[in-house]
XYZ file of C-alpha atoms in Angstrom:
127
model
C -10.158 -14.747 -15.714
C -13.201 -15.180 -13.469
C -14.150 -11.593 -12.637
C -12.841 -9.093 -10.131
C -10.652 -10.280 -7.285
C -11.970 -9.919 -3.765
C -9.902 -8.361 -1.005
C -10.314 -8.392 2.757
C -8.764 -6.842 5.838
C -5.881 -9.017 7.036
C -5.869 -10.240 10.618
C -3.408 -8.311 12.772
C -2.392 -9.877 16.053
C -1.281 -6.493 17.359
C -4.695 -4.860 16.972
C -8.267 -5.575 18.005
C -10.438 -7.796 15.813
C -13.196 -6.239 13.766
C -11.136 -3.606 11.955
C -12.661 -2.532 8.659
C -11.678 -0.699 5.509
C -13.989 1.760 3.809
C -11.951 1.579 0.591
C -12.001 -2.113 -0.362
C -14.088 -1.320 -3.450
C -11.090 0.494 -4.967
C -9.303 -2.851 -5.295
C -12.099 -4.740 -7.077
C -10.873 -4.037 -10.599
C -7.325 -2.917 -9.804
C -4.520 -4.202 -11.990
C -0.962 -2.846 -12.107
C -0.762 -0.052 -14.670
C 2.105 0.721 -17.041
C 3.218 3.366 -14.512
C 4.339 0.406 -12.384
C 6.974 -0.553 -14.932
C 9.746 1.833 -13.778
C 12.219 -0.068 -11.620
C 12.456 2.808 -9.152
C 10.470 5.498 -7.404
C 10.559 8.658 -9.508
C 10.802 10.821 -6.369
C 13.888 8.894 -5.251
C 15.465 9.016 -8.700
C 15.163 12.811 -8.831
C 16.775 13.146 -5.383
C 19.366 10.381 -5.852
C 17.962 8.365 -2.941
C 18.049 4.586 -2.746
C 14.638 2.949 -2.545
C 13.615 -0.177 -0.700
C 10.239 -1.394 -2.030
C 7.709 0.108 -4.404
C 4.008 0.789 -3.810
C 1.420 1.762 -6.422
C -1.519 4.051 -5.745
C -4.751 2.260 -6.622
C -6.491 5.532 -7.529
C -4.045 7.067 -10.014
C -1.184 4.593 -10.548
C 1.526 6.739 -8.910
C 4.539 4.608 -7.973
C 6.448 5.583 -4.836
C 8.861 4.012 -2.402
C 7.791 2.324 0.814
C 8.044 3.727 4.313
C 11.309 1.857 4.905
C 12.845 4.098 2.239
C 14.252 7.496 3.156
C 11.877 9.248 0.773
C 8.629 7.573 1.908
C 7.139 8.796 -1.376
C 4.110 6.456 -1.409
C 3.012 7.829 1.969
C 3.801 11.387 0.840
C 1.612 10.842 -2.206
C -1.245 9.747 0.070
C -0.830 12.860 2.247
C -0.764 15.203 -0.761
C -3.484 13.548 -2.834
C -5.760 11.938 -0.256
C -5.665 8.713 -2.266
C -6.258 6.024 0.357
C -4.843 2.689 -0.863
C -1.462 1.556 -2.186
C -0.548 -1.944 -3.361
C 2.900 -3.438 -2.859
C 4.696 -4.052 -6.152
C 7.356 -6.273 -4.587
C 7.361 -9.696 -6.224
C 7.430 -11.417 -2.830
C 4.549 -9.380 -1.342
C 0.841 -9.634 -2.151
C -0.960 -7.042 -0.065
C -2.227 -3.495 -0.022
C -2.291 -0.852 2.718
C -5.149 1.512 3.489
C -3.630 4.677 4.932
C -6.747 6.225 6.538
C -8.020 2.971 8.054
C -4.492 1.725 8.913
C -5.115 -1.862 7.813
C -3.408 -4.365 5.567
C -5.557 -5.764 2.785
C -5.034 -9.209 1.261
C -6.714 -11.140 -1.513
C -9.463 -13.468 -0.355
C -7.900 -16.912 -0.369
C -4.405 -15.405 -0.440
C -1.647 -15.781 2.114
C -2.719 -13.636 5.061
C 0.781 -14.041 6.518
C 2.228 -11.904 3.694
C 1.725 -8.469 5.300
C 4.480 -7.331 7.624
C 3.716 -7.967 11.266
C 3.031 -5.075 13.576
C 1.664 -1.615 13.208
C 1.760 -1.004 9.522
C 4.095 0.526 7.019
C 4.334 4.001 8.524
C 4.423 5.402 12.036
C 1.638 7.848 12.760
C 3.086 11.103 13.894
C 2.323 12.122 17.451
C -0.278 14.892 17.728
């Protein structure tokens, strides 16, 4: 189509304005990869866990379950790899999450109401 898609930080009523993401450039040319075709998180399949929603790592294409799943494999992948951004693969969601910056990312011109309300897809552990 007409070049790379632009992404932006989604407004979040629960947080101060002016939040930024240092990793937006990772999404410029991102497209789902064939690794996104499995209908389940491989980590959950191995352990026999049910999954809730799938997320795909923008850096390497790893597909893991969301933080509402018992396995939280997308977040675990971020912790292990340091890869910062995952995109929701759910058909009814059109957003990404930046783990280090703790912000939702949406396509410019997209529905900014798509991201879940509140703090983000994973609770930060207390120090």
